[in-house]
Amino acid sequence: MQKLLSEIENYIKEIFPQLGLNKSRELVRLVFEISKKSKKTPQEILLKENAKNFEQTKKYLINIRYKNPGNLADIYLPKLDLNFTKQANLEEKTFNPQNIFIEDLSLNSSLAKRVKEKFPNTKITVFKGKFPVLKESYSERKKNLIIYTEKFDFLKPCPCTKNANCCGYNLINLGFGCLYECNYCFLQQYQNLPAIALPSNIEDFLAKIPTATFRRGHFNYVRLGSGEFTDSLLFDDITNYSADIIKFFEGRPELFEFKTKSTNIDNLLKLPAQKNIVVGWSVNPQNIIDTVEPLTPSLNERLTAAAKIAKHGYKVAFHFDPVIRHKNWQENYKNVVEQIAANVPKENTVWISIGTLRFNRELKKFIECRFPNNIILDEDFYLSFDGKMRYSDAERQEVYEFLKPLLEKTFPHAVVYLCMENKK
Ligand code: SF4
């Protein structure tokens, strides 16, 4: 990729020797994106005779790169800055931290005790107050585990974006950082801490619930869930949060959801199932899991776990989120729907969300550096109603018109809703 980039930069300089830096960067990006997707050389993409002036050339390239360019202001062409030293580490599949940091207030917690037992040979440093300053990059976050006492950030409404339909979800932030490497993960831009951080005082989170005011959206009941800044169950063999949560919610009116891609369900299977506990799996076709969600369990493994959870008596949910457009996406997503229906009892499925891939525009640069061969950015994205990058209105509508009726027909007991989508 670096070689391709240099080749494109030299070629643009050769055609437009006088071009300013910003304009040159825009053309370089356009040629790069077209070349990455089509595998054509810069010379094949931009014939010298077609490169008359900047405006004309930019328009010419945009019309090749985008199927329906529409408003040019919605096309985002930042500087292409391929820093491959930041690449994701897809080799390290297990969690074996080299450093454990425990806040003094958490030293006597049951979580600290379990962590010490689980990693008996790992160096432990006790800290007071602020988190330790760590030098590793985000891609090395698995080296560090921080156990801390949360003091402020207990409950909050789901961060629905401006003008999006509110699904009325409420969040409890049990931890920060994830071991998986989903190409689209917002944490790679958002998380400035190269560590996995887990709170030791879950009881303080749960204590806030009885007096909190919650949103419902269009649901008849309050929904609470973990899994915004980490996967809800990925660390459950270490944290055992699920046991505390399940016991706390016994007899309560709210529904609590563990949102996950993991199969770490043993703790849940050890306890009697509660009817207001939901385990929700994010799902995608296996070809997308292979290419876009590295290190995560396969679709089959997720559905096997879902079937066990449903058989045990819990409710299950599924999140077609993010839906990723690709060749044969209709057929592949239809297969996912059929696989769920064939493996998991339909009557246990309480809700299913659908949301197409969207991301903060700055994330684009992080994805390019961390996953140089990613396929997700080969599709067309435009600045959307809330400033995020999304597929065009027509492409998103096509996804919803395909998946929503299919899911409603297949799972008549479940609430099927759109996530973070335009109200219009
Ligand atoms: S499972 Fe969620 S938190 Fe983990 S990498 Fe994937 S998107 Fe990010």
mmCIF file of C-alpha atoms in Angstrom, residues 51-253:
data_model
loop_
_atom_site.group_PDB
_atom_site.id
_atom_site.type_symbol
_atom_site.label_atom_id
_atom_site.label_comp_id
_atom_site.label_asym_id
_atom_site.label_seq_id
_atom_site.Cartn_x
_atom_site.Cartn_y
_atom_site.Cartn_z
ATOM 1 C CA ALA A 51 -6.299 15.383 -16.633
ATOM 2 C CA LYS A 52 -6.895 18.899 -17.933
ATOM 3 C CA ASN A 53 -7.286 20.928 -14.741
ATOM 4 C CA PHE A 54 -7.857 20.237 -11.053
ATOM 5 C CA GLU A 55 -11.644 20.802 -10.909
ATOM 6 C CA GLN A 56 -12.322 18.737 -13.994
ATOM 7 C CA THR A 57 -9.996 15.940 -12.894
ATOM 8 C CA LYS A 58 -11.482 15.822 -9.401
ATOM 9 C CA LYS A 59 -14.981 15.579 -10.847
ATOM 10 C CA TYR A 60 -13.842 12.917 -13.296
ATOM 11 C CA LEU A 61 -12.319 10.814 -10.491
ATOM 12 C CA ILE A 62 -15.310 11.288 -8.170
ATOM 13 C CA ASN A 63 -17.567 9.962 -10.902
ATOM 14 C CA ILE A 64 -15.446 6.816 -11.111
ATOM 15 C CA ARG A 65 -15.114 6.412 -7.337
ATOM 16 C CA TYR A 66 -18.770 7.028 -6.379
ATOM 17 C CA LYS A 67 -21.840 5.430 -7.918
ATOM 18 C CA ASN A 68 -24.084 8.415 -7.114
ATOM 19 C CA PRO A 69 -21.871 11.336 -6.117
ATOM 20 C CA GLY A 70 -24.807 13.755 -5.505
ATOM 21 C CA ASN A 71 -23.731 16.700 -3.370
ATOM 22 C CA LEU A 72 -19.926 17.060 -3.515
ATOM 23 C CA ALA A 73 -19.931 18.597 -0.008
ATOM 24 C CA ASP A 74 -21.002 15.198 1.354
ATOM 25 C CA ILE A 75 -17.861 13.526 0.028
ATOM 26 C CA TYR A 76 -15.031 13.439 2.555
ATOM 27 C CA LEU A 77 -11.481 13.398 1.178
ATOM 28 C CA PRO A 78 -9.034 13.777 4.073
ATOM 29 C CA LYS A 79 -5.268 13.515 3.691
ATOM 30 C CA LEU A 80 -4.207 9.945 3.157
ATOM 31 C CA ASP A 81 -1.874 9.220 6.036
ATOM 32 C CA LEU A 82 -0.931 5.562 6.022
ATOM 33 C CA ASN A 83 0.994 4.993 9.206
ATOM 34 C CA PHE A 84 1.292 1.214 9.223
ATOM 35 C CA THR A 85 3.168 1.132 12.522
ATOM 36 C CA LYS A 86 -0.311 1.467 14.041
ATOM 37 C CA GLN A 87 -1.600 -1.719 12.360
ATOM 38 C CA ALA A 88 -3.855 -4.013 14.369
ATOM 39 C CA ASN A 89 -2.217 -7.081 15.868
ATOM 40 C CA LEU A 90 -4.245 -10.007 14.554
ATOM 41 C CA GLU A 91 -1.819 -12.657 15.796
ATOM 42 C CA GLU A 92 -2.394 -12.319 19.534
ATOM 43 C CA LYS A 93 -5.650 -14.133 20.202
ATOM 44 C CA THR A 94 -5.433 -14.825 23.913
ATOM 45 C CA PHE A 95 -5.547 -12.381 26.796
ATOM 46 C CA ASN A 96 -2.406 -12.630 28.848
ATOM 47 C CA PRO A 97 -1.576 -9.154 30.188
ATOM 48 C CA GLN A 98 2.062 -8.337 30.900
ATOM 49 C CA ASN A 99 1.162 -5.662 33.435
ATOM 50 C CA ILE A 100 -1.684 -5.458 35.888
ATOM 51 C CA PHE A 101 -2.436 -2.151 37.585
ATOM 52 C CA ILE A 102 -4.785 -2.157 40.561
ATOM 53 C CA GLU A 103 -6.129 1.022 42.136
ATOM 54 C CA ASP A 104 -5.534 1.110 45.896
ATOM 55 C CA LEU A 105 -9.311 1.379 46.493
ATOM 56 C CA SER A 106 -9.845 -1.871 44.539
ATOM 57 C CA LEU A 107 -7.103 -3.909 46.219
ATOM 58 C CA ASN A 108 -9.439 -5.890 48.450
ATOM 59 C CA SER A 109 -12.177 -6.373 45.848
ATOM 60 C CA SER A 110 -13.263 -9.793 44.666
ATOM 61 C CA LEU A 111 -12.299 -8.768 41.102
ATOM 62 C CA ALA A 112 -8.703 -7.996 42.179
ATOM 63 C CA LYS A 113 -8.567 -11.369 43.920
ATOM 64 C CA ARG A 114 -9.821 -13.217 40.832
ATOM 65 C CA VAL A 115 -7.383 -11.356 38.584
ATOM 66 C CA LYS A 116 -4.449 -12.287 40.812
ATOM 67 C CA GLU A 117 -5.528 -15.936 40.746
ATOM 68 C CA LYS A 118 -6.039 -15.944 36.978
ATOM 69 C CA PHE A 119 -2.673 -14.295 36.190
ATOM 70 C CA PRO A 120 -0.427 -15.437 39.075
ATOM 71 C CA ASN A 121 2.847 -14.616 37.300
ATOM 72 C CA THR A 122 1.983 -11.141 36.041
ATOM 73 C CA LYS A 123 3.593 -8.131 37.654
ATOM 74 C CA ILE A 124 1.114 -6.091 39.723
ATOM 75 C CA THR A 125 1.479 -2.362 40.331
ATOM 76 C CA VAL A 126 -0.771 -0.532 42.763
ATOM 77 C CA PHE A 127 -1.774 3.008 41.801
ATOM 78 C CA LYS A 128 -3.622 5.795 43.542
ATOM 79 C CA GLY A 129 -5.956 8.329 41.892
ATOM 80 C CA LYS A 130 -5.219 8.841 38.178
ATOM 81 C CA PHE A 131 -4.696 5.891 35.807
ATOM 82 C CA PRO A 132 -1.024 5.078 35.107
ATOM 83 C CA VAL A 133 0.508 6.718 32.040
ATOM 84 C CA LEU A 134 1.139 3.927 29.520
ATOM 85 C CA LYS A 135 3.424 4.151 26.512
ATOM 86 C CA GLU A 136 2.004 1.352 24.370
ATOM 87 C CA SER A 137 -0.141 2.000 21.303
ATOM 88 C CA TYR A 138 -3.836 1.136 21.071
ATOM 89 C CA SER A 139 -2.898 -2.014 19.133
ATOM 90 C CA GLU A 140 -0.910 -3.184 22.192
ATOM 91 C CA ARG A 141 -3.733 -2.614 24.681
ATOM 92 C CA LYS A 142 -3.913 -6.330 25.576
ATOM 93 C CA LYS A 143 -0.611 -5.972 27.411
ATOM 94 C CA ASN A 144 -2.174 -3.916 30.186
ATOM 95 C CA LEU A 145 -5.048 -4.642 32.541
ATOM 96 C CA ILE A 146 -6.316 -1.956 34.910
ATOM 97 C CA ILE A 147 -8.638 -2.689 37.808
ATOM 98 C CA TYR A 148 -10.168 0.499 39.181
ATOM 99 C CA THR A 149 -12.990 1.886 41.272
ATOM 100 C CA GLU A 150 -15.512 3.839 39.198
ATOM 101 C CA LYS A 151 -16.660 7.033 40.893
ATOM 102 C CA PHE A 152 -18.798 8.941 38.356
ATOM 103 C CA ASP A 153 -19.736 7.182 35.140
ATOM 104 C CA PHE A 154 -22.410 4.688 36.196
ATOM 105 C CA LEU A 155 -25.492 4.988 34.022
ATOM 106 C CA LYS A 156 -26.324 6.997 30.923
ATOM 107 C CA PRO A 157 -28.724 7.007 28.003
ATOM 108 C CA CYS A 158 -27.502 5.402 24.786
ATOM 109 C CA PRO A 159 -25.703 8.120 22.762
ATOM 110 C CA CYS A 160 -28.232 8.340 19.983
ATOM 111 C CA THR A 161 -27.087 10.876 17.414
ATOM 112 C CA LYS A 162 -28.911 14.117 16.661
ATOM 113 C CA ASN A 163 -32.051 13.619 14.543
ATOM 114 C CA ALA A 164 -31.857 9.823 14.858
ATOM 115 C CA ASN A 165 -34.785 7.704 15.954
ATOM 116 C CA CYS A 166 -34.338 7.033 19.661
ATOM 117 C CA CYS A 167 -34.542 3.368 20.623
ATOM 118 C CA GLY A 168 -34.739 4.263 24.328
ATOM 119 C CA TYR A 169 -31.756 2.199 25.388
ATOM 120 C CA ASN A 170 -29.957 2.821 28.694
ATOM 121 C CA LEU A 171 -26.309 1.989 29.300
ATOM 122 C CA ILE A 172 -24.246 0.796 32.199
ATOM 123 C CA ASN A 173 -20.553 1.069 31.336
ATOM 124 C CA LEU A 174 -18.887 -1.989 32.778
ATOM 125 C CA GLY A 175 -15.385 -1.612 31.436
ATOM 126 C CA PHE A 176 -13.368 -0.103 28.686
ATOM 127 C CA GLY A 177 -11.491 -1.873 25.901
ATOM 128 C CA CYS A 178 -11.976 -5.030 23.877
ATOM 129 C CA LEU A 179 -9.836 -7.918 22.631
ATOM 130 C CA TYR A 180 -11.530 -8.208 19.254
ATOM 131 C CA GLU A 181 -10.470 -6.191 16.238
ATOM 132 C CA CYS A 182 -13.615 -5.307 14.337
ATOM 133 C CA ASN A 183 -12.433 -3.043 11.525
ATOM 134 C CA TYR A 184 -15.258 -0.580 12.154
ATOM 135 C CA CYS A 185 -14.858 -0.352 15.948
ATOM 136 C CA PHE A 186 -15.145 3.247 17.173
ATOM 137 C CA LEU A 187 -12.885 2.482 20.137
ATOM 138 C CA GLN A 188 -9.775 2.579 17.920
ATOM 139 C CA GLN A 189 -10.355 6.323 17.582
ATOM 140 C CA TYR A 190 -12.117 7.000 20.881
ATOM 141 C CA GLN A 191 -10.021 5.008 23.336
ATOM 142 C CA ASN A 192 -6.832 6.818 24.319
ATOM 143 C CA LEU A 193 -5.908 4.256 26.941
ATOM 144 C CA PRO A 194 -3.741 1.324 25.735
ATOM 145 C CA ALA A 195 -5.260 -1.043 28.275
ATOM 146 C CA ILE A 196 -8.298 -3.058 29.232
ATOM 147 C CA ALA A 197 -9.907 -1.294 32.197
ATOM 148 C CA LEU A 198 -12.438 -3.077 34.393
ATOM 149 C CA PRO A 199 -14.260 -1.587 37.392
ATOM 150 C CA SER A 200 -14.163 -3.547 40.640
ATOM 151 C CA ASN A 201 -17.239 -1.904 42.191
ATOM 152 C CA ILE A 202 -20.155 -3.246 40.159
ATOM 153 C CA GLU A 203 -22.325 -2.950 43.284
ATOM 154 C CA ASP A 204 -22.078 0.868 43.000
ATOM 155 C CA PHE A 205 -23.379 0.717 39.420
ATOM 156 C CA LEU A 206 -26.292 -1.496 40.394
ATOM 157 C CA ALA A 207 -27.131 0.647 43.443
ATOM 158 C CA LYS A 208 -27.959 3.583 41.140
ATOM 159 C CA ILE A 209 -30.619 1.681 39.226
ATOM 160 C CA PRO A 210 -33.592 1.767 41.641
ATOM 161 C CA THR A 211 -33.628 5.579 41.780
ATOM 162 C CA ALA A 212 -32.587 6.327 38.191
ATOM 163 C CA THR A 213 -34.908 7.765 35.536
ATOM 164 C CA PHE A 214 -34.763 5.721 32.354
ATOM 165 C CA ARG A 215 -35.906 6.229 28.776
ATOM 166 C CA ARG A 216 -38.074 3.678 27.010
ATOM 167 C CA GLY A 217 -38.299 4.913 23.419
ATOM 168 C CA HIS A 218 -41.147 3.022 21.750
ATOM 169 C CA PHE A 219 -40.782 0.001 24.062
ATOM 170 C CA ASN A 220 -43.289 -0.791 26.815
ATOM 171 C CA TYR A 221 -40.505 -1.593 29.224
ATOM 172 C CA VAL A 222 -37.153 -0.170 30.287
ATOM 173 C CA ARG A 223 -34.133 -1.701 28.566
ATOM 174 C CA LEU A 224 -30.710 -1.515 30.113
ATOM 175 C CA GLY A 225 -27.540 -3.010 28.767
ATOM 176 C CA SER A 226 -23.785 -3.069 28.950
ATOM 177 C CA GLY A 227 -21.407 -3.292 26.018
ATOM 178 C CA GLU A 228 -20.787 0.196 24.680
ATOM 179 C CA PHE A 229 -17.064 0.507 25.458
ATOM 180 C CA THR A 230 -16.365 -3.213 25.630
ATOM 181 C CA ASP A 231 -18.075 -6.489 24.814
ATOM 182 C CA SER A 232 -20.514 -7.397 27.618
ATOM 183 C CA LEU A 233 -19.396 -10.994 28.134
ATOM 184 C CA LEU A 234 -15.883 -11.169 26.721
ATOM 185 C CA PHE A 235 -14.252 -10.820 30.158
ATOM 186 C CA ASP A 236 -17.007 -12.476 32.163
ATOM 187 C CA ASP A 237 -14.806 -15.451 33.137
ATOM 188 C CA ILE A 238 -12.594 -12.874 34.911
ATOM 189 C CA THR A 239 -15.136 -10.336 36.138
ATOM 190 C CA ASN A 240 -18.109 -12.568 36.923
ATOM 191 C CA TYR A 241 -20.268 -9.443 36.477
ATOM 192 C CA SER A 242 -23.059 -11.532 34.977
ATOM 193 C CA ALA A 243 -23.711 -13.311 38.289
ATOM 194 C CA ASP A 244 -24.095 -10.002 40.182
ATOM 195 C CA ILE A 245 -26.291 -8.565 37.443
ATOM 196 C CA ILE A 246 -28.570 -11.578 37.171
ATOM 197 C CA LYS A 247 -29.058 -11.744 40.939
ATOM 198 C CA PHE A 248 -29.699 -7.991 41.122
ATOM 199 C CA PHE A 249 -32.339 -8.003 38.386
ATOM 200 C CA GLU A 250 -34.335 -10.874 39.847
ATOM 201 C CA GLY A 251 -37.901 -9.606 40.200
ATOM 202 C CA ARG A 252 -37.087 -6.138 38.854
ATOM 203 C CA PRO A 253 -39.266 -4.530 36.128
#
